[in-house]
Tab-separated table of C-alpha atoms in Angstrom:
chain	number	residue	atom	x	y	z
A	1111	UNK	CA	30.367	3.918	-4.031
A	1112	UNK	CA	26.666	4.010	-3.477
A	1113	UNK	CA	23.718	1.695	-3.459
A	1114	UNK	CA	20.482	2.917	-4.973
A	1115	UNK	CA	17.322	1.217	-3.874
A	1116	UNK	CA	14.509	1.580	-6.378
A	1117	UNK	CA	11.072	0.496	-5.226
A	1118	UNK	CA	8.481	0.340	-7.970
A	1119	UNK	CA	4.878	-0.613	-7.448
A	1120	UNK	CA	1.880	-0.745	-9.720
A	1121	UNK	CA	-1.728	-1.220	-8.761
A	1122	UNK	CA	-3.297	-2.012	-12.109
A	1123	UNK	CA	-7.081	-1.695	-12.155
A	1124	UNK	CA	-9.068	-2.275	-8.997
A	1125	UNK	CA	-12.587	-2.531	-10.301
A	1126	UNK	CA	-12.577	-1.183	-7.744
A	1127	UNK	CA	1.289	-15.190	11.297
A	1128	UNK	CA	-0.869	-12.611	13.230
A	1129	UNK	CA	1.874	-11.309	15.588
A	1130	UNK	CA	4.232	-10.645	12.715
A	1131	UNK	CA	1.536	-9.070	10.562
A	1132	UNK	CA	1.078	-6.406	13.234
A	1133	UNK	CA	4.597	-5.194	12.535
A	1134	UNK	CA	3.825	-4.519	8.873
A	1135	UNK	CA	0.454	-3.012	9.805
A	1136	UNK	CA	1.906	-0.456	12.239
A	1137	UNK	CA	4.620	0.493	9.762
A	1138	UNK	CA	1.969	1.053	7.072
A	1139	UNK	CA	0.053	3.665	9.038
A	1140	UNK	CA	3.158	5.646	9.962
A	1141	UNK	CA	4.500	5.523	6.421
A	1142	UNK	CA	1.298	6.846	4.840
A	1143	UNK	CA	1.080	9.628	7.400
A	1144	UNK	CA	4.618	10.878	6.786
A	1145	UNK	CA	4.400	10.403	3.014
A	1146	UNK	CA	1.272	12.532	2.724
A	1147	UNK	CA	3.096	15.279	4.614
A	1148	UNK	CA	5.899	15.103	1.997
A	1149	UNK	CA	3.456	15.334	-0.909
A	1150	UNK	CA	0.285	17.206	-1.810
A	1151	UNK	CA	-1.725	14.640	0.132
A	1152	UNK	CA	-3.285	13.059	-2.981
A	1153	UNK	CA	-1.382	9.789	-3.093
A	1154	UNK	CA	-1.180	6.040	-3.405
A	1155	UNK	CA	1.644	3.943	-1.959
A	1156	UNK	CA	2.321	0.277	-1.296
A	1157	UNK	CA	3.382	-0.008	2.356
A	1158	UNK	CA	3.614	-3.793	2.017
A	1159	UNK	CA	5.966	-3.515	-0.958
A	1160	UNK	CA	8.204	-1.005	0.807
A	1161	UNK	CA	8.133	-3.064	4.005
A	1162	UNK	CA	9.072	-6.179	2.026
A	1163	UNK	CA	12.147	-4.615	0.463
A	1164	UNK	CA	13.314	-2.822	3.614
A	1165	UNK	CA	13.024	-6.093	5.522
A	1166	UNK	CA	15.445	-7.637	3.051
A	1167	UNK	CA	17.790	-4.661	3.389
A	1168	UNK	CA	17.663	-4.991	7.181
A	1169	UNK	CA	19.209	-8.445	6.906
A	1170	UNK	CA	22.252	-6.903	5.216
A	1171	UNK	CA	22.577	-3.999	7.639
A	1172	UNK	CA	24.461	-3.819	10.918
A	1173	UNK	CA	24.982	-1.391	13.805
A	1174	UNK	CA	22.723	1.649	13.926
A	1175	UNK	CA	21.633	1.124	10.323
A	1176	UNK	CA	19.993	-2.157	11.266
A	1177	UNK	CA	18.672	-0.843	14.584
A	1178	UNK	CA	16.943	2.085	12.897
A	1179	UNK	CA	15.365	-0.035	10.152
A	1180	UNK	CA	14.260	-2.658	12.669
A	1181	UNK	CA	12.682	-0.016	14.897
A	1182	UNK	CA	10.766	1.614	12.025
A	1183	UNK	CA	9.588	-1.741	10.678
A	1184	UNK	CA	8.876	-3.179	14.146
A	1185	UNK	CA	11.143	-6.156	13.339
A	1186	UNK	CA	12.296	-8.696	15.938
A	1187	UNK	CA	15.990	-8.766	16.772
A	1188	UNK	CA	16.581	-12.378	15.809
A	1189	UNK	CA	17.388	-12.801	12.114
A	1190	UNK	CA	15.788	-16.232	11.899
A	1191	UNK	CA	12.594	-14.816	13.412
A	1192	UNK	CA	12.576	-12.106	10.731
A	1193	UNK	CA	12.999	-14.637	7.925
A	1194	UNK	CA	10.382	-17.048	9.262
A	1195	UNK	CA	7.898	-14.297	10.061
A	1196	UNK	CA	8.358	-12.743	6.642
A	1197	UNK	CA	7.854	-16.118	4.935
A	1198	UNK	CA	4.668	-16.911	6.859
A	1199	UNK	CA	3.166	-13.465	6.329
A	1200	UNK	CA	3.905	-13.225	2.609
A	1201	UNK	CA	2.592	-16.746	2.037
A	1202	UNK	CA	-0.752	-15.686	3.508
A	1203	UNK	CA	-0.939	-12.219	1.958
A	1204	UNK	CA	0.143	-13.229	-1.548
A	1205	UNK	CA	-2.173	-16.221	-1.878
A	1206	UNK	CA	-5.404	-15.193	-3.612
A	1207	UNK	CA	-8.122	-17.802	-3.188
A	1208	UNK	CA	-10.412	-16.306	-5.821
A	1209	UNK	CA	-9.925	-16.087	-9.598
A	1210	UNK	CA	-11.354	-12.583	-9.315
A	1211	UNK	CA	-8.172	-11.383	-7.588
A	1212	UNK	CA	-4.646	-11.378	-8.984
A	1213	UNK	CA	-1.774	-10.400	-6.705
A	1214	UNK	CA	1.940	-10.800	-7.322
A	1215	UNK	CA	5.059	-9.415	-5.649
A	1216	UNK	CA	8.497	-9.859	-7.244
A	1217	UNK	CA	11.907	-8.915	-5.840
A	1218	UNK	CA	14.961	-8.190	-7.989
A	1219	UNK	CA	18.623	-7.457	-7.339
A	1220	UNK	CA	20.733	-5.977	-10.120
A	1221	UNK	CA	24.508	-5.896	-9.581
A	1222	UNK	CA	27.219	-4.102	-11.494
A	1223	UNK	CA	29.246	-6.848	-13.124
A	1224	UNK	CA	32.349	-6.248	-10.987
A	1225	UNK	CA	30.439	-5.706	-7.731
A	1226	UNK	CA	30.502	-8.648	-5.346
A	1227	UNK	CA	28.169	-9.467	-2.476
A	1228	UNK	CA	28.733	-12.033	0.245
A	1229	UNK	CA	27.390	-15.535	-0.570
A	1230	UNK	CA	25.399	-15.636	2.686
A	1231	UNK	CA	23.472	-12.474	1.860
A	1232	UNK	CA	22.943	-13.632	-1.719
A	1233	UNK	CA	21.538	-16.904	-0.388
A	1234	UNK	CA	19.109	-15.120	1.940
A	1235	UNK	CA	17.895	-12.743	-0.765
A	1236	UNK	CA	17.517	-15.551	-3.278
A	1237	UNK	CA	16.040	-18.295	-1.113
A	1238	UNK	CA	14.149	-16.443	1.613
A	1239	UNK	CA	13.047	-13.358	-0.335
A	1240	UNK	CA	12.684	-15.068	-3.718
A	1241	UNK	CA	14.706	-12.376	-5.453
A	1242	UNK	CA	15.997	-12.707	-8.983
A	1243	UNK	CA	19.682	-11.671	-9.098
A	1244	UNK	CA	21.375	-10.503	-12.301
A	1245	UNK	CA	24.806	-8.991	-13.052
A	1246	UNK	CA	24.622	-6.152	-15.575
A	1247	UNK	CA	27.081	-3.699	-17.085
A	1248	UNK	CA	26.233	-0.476	-15.264
A	1249	UNK	CA	28.812	1.375	-17.369
A	1250	UNK	CA	26.293	1.095	-20.197
A	1251	UNK	CA	23.268	2.402	-18.264
A	1252	UNK	CA	20.882	2.404	-21.227
A	1253	UNK	CA	21.510	-1.260	-22.005
A	1254	UNK	CA	21.384	-2.141	-18.306
A	1255	UNK	CA	17.990	-0.437	-17.911
A	1256	UNK	CA	16.643	-2.147	-21.013
A	1257	UNK	CA	17.758	-5.584	-19.809
A	1258	UNK	CA	16.483	-5.026	-16.271
A	1259	UNK	CA	13.075	-3.814	-17.480
A	1260	UNK	CA	12.762	-6.832	-19.759
A	1261	UNK	CA	13.521	-9.190	-16.869
A	1262	UNK	CA	10.948	-7.465	-14.645
A	1263	UNK	CA	8.303	-7.473	-17.371
A	1264	UNK	CA	8.906	-11.115	-18.306
A	1265	UNK	CA	8.699	-12.227	-14.670
A	1266	UNK	CA	4.950	-11.749	-14.615
A	1267	UNK	CA	5.116	-8.571	-12.546
A	1268	UNK	CA	2.913	-6.861	-15.161
A	1269	UNK	CA	4.811	-3.583	-15.058
A	1270	UNK	CA	6.984	-1.944	-17.697
A	1271	UNK	CA	9.718	0.717	-17.871
A	1272	UNK	CA	10.375	0.436	-14.162
A	1273	UNK	CA	13.991	1.616	-14.277
A	1274	UNK	CA	15.701	4.349	-16.287
A	1275	UNK	CA	19.304	4.703	-17.396
A	1276	UNK	CA	19.804	7.390	-14.738
A	1277	UNK	CA	19.127	4.786	-12.051
A	1278	UNK	CA	22.249	2.889	-13.084
A	1279	UNK	CA	24.570	5.887	-13.351
A	1280	UNK	CA	27.158	5.854	-10.533
A	1281	UNK	CA	25.328	2.971	-8.856
A	1282	UNK	CA	26.651	-0.426	-7.876
A	1283	UNK	CA	23.555	-2.317	-6.775
A	1284	UNK	CA	19.838	-1.796	-7.324
A	1285	UNK	CA	17.104	-3.559	-5.374
A	1286	UNK	CA	13.606	-3.480	-6.834
A	1287	UNK	CA	10.216	-4.733	-5.721
A	1288	UNK	CA	7.315	-4.776	-8.183
A	1289	UNK	CA	3.872	-5.508	-6.782
A	1290	UNK	CA	0.628	-5.669	-8.748
A	1291	UNK	CA	-2.974	-6.133	-7.691
A	1292	UNK	CA	-6.072	-6.590	-9.796
A	1293	UNK	CA	-9.401	-7.155	-8.132
A	1294	UNK	CA	-13.035	-7.429	-9.140
A	1295	UNK	CA	-15.569	-6.007	-6.721
A	1296	UNK	CA	-17.731	-8.595	-4.991
A	1297	UNK	CA	-20.545	-6.069	-5.287
A	1298	UNK	CA	-19.951	-4.123	-8.507
A	1299	UNK	CA	-21.060	-0.645	-9.477
A	1300	UNK	CA	-23.305	-0.252	-12.519
A	1301	UNK	CA	-21.692	2.012	-15.117
A	1302	UNK	CA	-25.058	3.417	-16.139
A	1303	UNK	CA	-25.460	4.838	-12.615
A	1304	UNK	CA	-22.169	6.782	-12.758
A	1305	UNK	CA	-22.688	10.520	-13.132
A	1306	UNK	CA	-20.601	13.668	-12.861
A	1307	UNK	CA	-20.957	15.338	-9.455
A	1308	UNK	CA	-19.356	18.012	-7.296
A	1309	UNK	CA	-16.421	17.288	-4.972
A	1310	UNK	CA	-15.612	19.375	-1.887
A	1311	UNK	CA	-12.537	20.064	0.216
A	1312	UNK	CA	-12.261	19.653	3.981
A	1313	UNK	CA	-13.837	23.100	4.481
A	1314	UNK	CA	-16.898	22.074	2.475
A	1315	UNK	CA	-15.951	24.289	-0.479
A	1316	UNK	CA	-16.455	22.952	-4.003
A	1317	UNK	CA	-13.066	22.288	-5.635
A	1318	UNK	CA	-13.949	20.239	-8.708
A	1319	UNK	CA	-16.025	17.482	-10.225
A	1320	UNK	CA	-15.715	13.697	-10.401
A	1321	UNK	CA	-17.384	10.770	-12.102
A	1322	UNK	CA	-19.242	9.449	-9.079
A	1323	UNK	CA	-19.998	5.725	-9.050
A	1324	UNK	CA	-23.161	4.629	-7.294
A	1325	UNK	CA	-24.721	1.474	-5.957
A	1326	UNK	CA	-27.242	0.472	-3.333
A	1327	UNK	CA	-25.483	-2.499	-1.800
A	1328	UNK	CA	-25.520	-4.666	1.290
A	1329	UNK	CA	-22.018	-4.090	2.589
A	1330	UNK	CA	-20.416	-3.693	6.030
A	1331	UNK	CA	-20.772	-0.059	7.093
A	1332	UNK	CA	-20.245	1.731	10.403
A	1333	UNK	CA	-20.232	5.154	11.967
A	1334	UNK	CA	-17.063	5.116	14.085
A	1335	UNK	CA	-17.168	8.169	16.303
A	1336	UNK	CA	-13.677	7.542	17.701
A	1337	UNK	CA	-12.313	8.057	14.153
A	1338	UNK	CA	-14.730	10.907	13.429
A	1339	UNK	CA	-15.510	8.962	10.267
A	1340	UNK	CA	-17.876	6.715	8.368
A	1341	UNK	CA	-16.230	3.449	7.336
A	1342	UNK	CA	-17.187	1.185	4.437
A	1343	UNK	CA	-15.779	-2.257	3.611
A	1344	UNK	CA	-15.764	-3.148	-0.094
A	1345	UNK	CA	-14.683	-6.777	-0.664
A	1346	UNK	CA	-12.930	-8.152	-3.741
A	1347	UNK	CA	-13.745	-11.580	-5.142
A	1348	UNK	CA	-16.223	-14.168	-3.923
A	1349	UNK	CA	-14.372	-15.018	-0.703
A	1350	UNK	CA	-13.651	-11.439	0.406
A	1351	UNK	CA	-10.078	-12.276	1.429
A	1352	UNK	CA	-9.068	-8.842	0.130
A	1353	UNK	CA	-11.007	-5.659	0.823
A	1354	UNK	CA	-10.861	-1.946	0.286
A	1355	UNK	CA	-11.523	-0.104	3.521
A	1356	UNK	CA	-12.757	3.443	2.824
A	1357	UNK	CA	-12.544	5.881	5.733
A	1358	UNK	CA	-14.642	9.006	5.117
A	1359	UNK	CA	-14.098	11.797	7.674
A	1360	UNK	CA	-17.132	13.695	8.915
A	1361	UNK	CA	-17.801	16.976	7.086
A	1362	UNK	CA	-15.173	19.616	7.964
A	1363	UNK	CA	-12.985	16.985	9.707
A	1364	UNK	CA	-9.504	16.900	8.204
A	1365	UNK	CA	-7.727	13.740	7.079
A	1366	UNK	CA	-4.842	14.668	9.381
A	1367	UNK	CA	-7.185	14.683	12.372
A	1368	UNK	CA	-8.385	11.188	11.482
A	1369	UNK	CA	-4.762	10.029	11.365
A	1370	UNK	CA	-4.297	11.177	14.926
A	1371	UNK	CA	-7.129	8.887	15.996
A	1372	UNK	CA	-5.297	5.872	14.545
A	1373	UNK	CA	-2.994	6.138	17.525
A	1374	UNK	CA	-5.791	4.633	19.623
A	1375	UNK	CA	-8.108	3.021	17.055
A	1376	UNK	CA	-6.651	-0.046	15.314
A	1377	UNK	CA	-7.697	-1.916	12.188
A	1378	UNK	CA	-8.787	-4.719	14.506
A	1379	UNK	CA	-11.105	-2.243	16.225
A	1380	UNK	CA	-12.540	-1.178	12.864
A	1381	UNK	CA	-13.173	-4.698	11.572
A	1382	UNK	CA	-14.641	-5.709	14.932
A	1383	UNK	CA	-17.044	-2.757	14.816
A	1384	UNK	CA	-18.053	-3.549	11.245
A	1385	UNK	CA	-18.745	-7.170	12.180
A	1386	UNK	CA	-20.650	-6.194	15.321
A	1387	UNK	CA	-22.940	-3.961	13.272
A	1388	UNK	CA	-23.578	-6.816	10.846
A	1389	UNK	CA	-24.264	-9.215	13.732
A	1390	UNK	CA	-26.564	-6.776	15.536
A	1391	UNK	CA	-28.471	-5.306	12.611
A	1392	UNK	CA	-27.822	-7.603	9.657
A	1393	UNK	CA	-26.760	-6.385	6.241
A	1394	UNK	CA	-28.916	-3.489	5.135
A	1395	UNK	CA	-28.893	-1.633	1.843
A	1396	UNK	CA	-26.518	1.315	1.905
A	1397	UNK	CA	-26.446	4.062	-0.738
A	1398	UNK	CA	-22.781	4.209	-1.726
A	1399	UNK	CA	-21.143	6.915	-3.798
A	1400	UNK	CA	-17.429	6.633	-4.580
A	1401	UNK	CA	-15.438	8.555	-7.211
A	1402	UNK	CA	-14.048	6.625	-10.123
A	1403	UNK	CA	-10.410	7.562	-9.894
A	1404	UNK	CA	-6.852	7.075	-11.006
A	1405	UNK	CA	-3.823	8.217	-9.021
A	1406	UNK	CA	-0.129	8.012	-9.874
A	1407	UNK	CA	2.551	8.726	-7.301
A	1408	UNK	CA	6.292	9.075	-7.810
A	1409	UNK	CA	7.976	10.077	-4.594
A	1410	UNK	CA	11.389	9.764	-2.986
A	1411	UNK	CA	10.823	8.008	0.327
A	1412	UNK	CA	14.006	9.254	2.038
A	1413	UNK	CA	12.151	12.073	3.811
A	1414	UNK	CA	9.302	9.994	5.274
A	1415	UNK	CA	11.704	7.253	6.380
A	1416	UNK	CA	14.093	9.754	7.976
A	1417	UNK	CA	11.135	11.148	9.969
A	1418	UNK	CA	10.445	7.581	11.064
A	1419	UNK	CA	14.016	7.314	12.360
A	1420	UNK	CA	15.703	5.567	9.419
A	1421	UNK	CA	18.609	7.997	9.018
A	1422	UNK	CA	22.029	6.358	8.819
A	1423	UNK	CA	21.431	4.247	5.709
A	1424	UNK	CA	21.256	7.453	3.623
A	1425	UNK	CA	24.547	8.846	4.980
A	1426	UNK	CA	27.713	7.627	3.175
A	1427	UNK	CA	29.722	8.197	6.370
A	1428	UNK	CA	27.339	6.333	8.685
A	1429	UNK	CA	25.670	3.610	6.616
A	1430	UNK	CA	26.680	0.112	7.633
A	1431	UNK	CA	25.987	-2.728	5.200
A	1432	UNK	CA	28.935	-4.914	6.049
A	1433	UNK	CA	26.792	-8.053	5.715
A	1434	UNK	CA	26.122	-7.265	2.039
A	1435	UNK	CA	29.552	-6.450	0.653
A	1436	UNK	CA	33.123	-5.584	1.678
A	1437	UNK	CA	32.674	-2.325	-0.236
A	1438	UNK	CA	31.521	0.838	1.528
A	1439	UNK	CA	27.981	1.423	0.289
A	1440	UNK	CA	24.930	3.430	1.299
A	1441	UNK	CA	21.390	4.055	0.084
A	1442	UNK	CA	21.247	7.166	-2.045
A	1443	UNK	CA	17.516	7.082	-2.706
A	1444	UNK	CA	14.426	4.998	-2.213
A	1445	UNK	CA	12.159	5.887	-5.104
A	1446	UNK	CA	8.553	4.791	-4.899
A	1447	UNK	CA	6.276	4.655	-7.931
A	1448	UNK	CA	2.670	3.545	-7.624
A	1449	UNK	CA	-0.527	3.656	-9.653
A	1450	UNK	CA	-4.123	2.854	-8.809
A	1451	UNK	CA	-7.315	2.738	-10.844
A	1452	UNK	CA	-10.706	2.284	-9.244
A	1453	UNK	CA	-13.631	1.677	-11.594
A	1454	UNK	CA	-17.113	0.193	-11.607
A	1455	UNK	CA	-16.224	-3.256	-12.957
A	1456	UNK	CA	-16.843	-6.335	-10.891
A	1457	UNK	CA	-18.625	-9.623	-10.525
A	1458	UNK	CA	-22.273	-10.106	-9.616
A	1459	UNK	CA	-22.865	-9.620	-5.910
A	1460	UNK	CA	-22.776	-12.996	-4.182
A	1461	UNK	CA	-25.371	-12.403	-1.460
A	1462	UNK	CA	-28.820	-10.919	-1.172
A	1463	UNK	CA	-30.468	-10.610	2.204
A	1464	UNK	CA	-33.321	-8.606	3.556
A	1465	UNK	CA	-32.192	-7.441	6.974
A	1466	UNK	CA	-32.244	-3.954	8.417
A	1467	UNK	CA	-30.668	-1.635	10.961
A	1468	UNK	CA	-33.067	-1.431	13.860
A	1469	UNK	CA	-31.919	2.043	14.882
A	1470	UNK	CA	-32.109	3.614	11.420
A	1471	UNK	CA	-35.214	4.808	9.636
A	1472	UNK	CA	-33.930	5.811	6.205
A	1473	UNK	CA	-31.375	4.087	3.984
A	1474	UNK	CA	-27.847	4.957	5.232
A	1475	UNK	CA	-25.738	7.013	2.844
A	1476	UNK	CA	-21.996	6.831	2.261
A	1477	UNK	CA	-21.184	9.721	-0.069
A	1478	UNK	CA	-17.422	10.106	-0.651
A	1479	UNK	CA	-17.683	13.591	-2.145
A	1480	UNK	CA	-14.869	14.969	0.048
A	1481	UNK	CA	-11.307	13.815	0.915
A	1482	UNK	CA	-11.099	10.235	2.175
A	1483	UNK	CA	-8.573	7.534	3.041
A	1484	UNK	CA	-8.495	4.062	1.514
A	1485	UNK	CA	-6.673	0.866	2.421
A	1486	UNK	CA	-6.473	-2.248	0.241
A	1487	UNK	CA	-5.917	-5.079	2.694
A	1488	UNK	CA	-5.603	-8.798	3.212
A	1489	UNK	CA	-8.328	-9.024	5.802
A	1490	UNK	CA	-7.267	-12.022	7.923
A	1491	UNK	CA	-3.834	-10.556	8.738
A	1492	UNK	CA	-5.021	-6.928	8.412
A	1493	UNK	CA	-2.018	-6.296	6.147
A	1494	UNK	CA	-2.135	-3.043	4.166
A	1495	UNK	CA	-1.056	-3.808	0.596
A	1496	UNK	CA	-1.899	-0.395	-0.866
A	1497	UNK	CA	-3.090	2.756	0.840
A	1498	UNK	CA	-3.717	6.341	-0.063
A	1499	UNK	CA	-5.690	9.532	0.138
A	1500	UNK	CA	-8.091	10.931	-2.440
A	1501	UNK	CA	-8.277	14.707	-2.158
A	1502	UNK	CA	-7.869	16.236	-5.651
A	1503	UNK	CA	-10.902	15.636	-7.848
A	1504	UNK	CA	-10.702	14.944	-11.574
A	1505	UNK	CA	-13.144	13.530	-14.092
A	1506	UNK	CA	-11.805	10.047	-14.878
């Protein structure tokens, strides 16, 4: 017997409890680092979606399986603390306060019709993780996939064709998380200012061309020497509860080298620096160039998670999920699918001020014409909802 965990995430069109949140935040940075090593480095993933589903799995694990998941996810030992912390964090993260932002996360559990799980675990998954549970006939994988996809689509998750018939073959249980985000820039880019420009690699060699968006906007911007990067904060919606943080390494500085600096520089440090610059110098016009882009990622997460110490759950002889079912089950694969689109569209900028940076003579420039990192975050908790790396140019 085996359990297949399918994680599916879509970021559709971005025009564009604190102690517990730190656990998800630390997991997010490690996961992106190891995932980019498993891929070509041009990726988008949803650390929050993966963290959400693995947290639910942790509640059904025992022995080393649970210990390893808990260590990778920085989870507390007490199960009630996990449930309460998860509830408080997701309530904050998944609560857009602006009509310009739409964010939804849905959990699903599909069971083979003769596969039984313990009532206690079913109660936790249903009540505490808001999962929809359905029994399907896995012996007819095509029909099972069709039914499951219809349920996911009709739930408001705004994704389609999440699962295939192959996912149900030889499986007994499938857990799925679908997360979607749509956001309008608080300070939009004007489409008429978008033009095709050159894009360079980390060695400053031209490797392609992109449709480069442009605006002169008053947005938080800092030169963070400890990261060897320029950092720009692009808010979504009027309130700015959600932001895209763009980290642009200095010329000839590699993305990997910036990752190493995250061992000592935290998101709190970055947001504090951005706010200090605003407080000290005010909001000044910054010339911003950012590629219009679309990235799709389909990656098996077993490798990155194994490197993070989550090993036993993938081994049929070592996996321990005795809190889920009396059957001997294990995780055969964690498949992650994600998409992101970043375009010019947005609302009219909500603020206009006439301040300046006292220590700068010319207008600062933020030109993302080389590989960069991006993080879509709920700012108050510093939770990373989506993250990725842009390194392969294309005209989109």
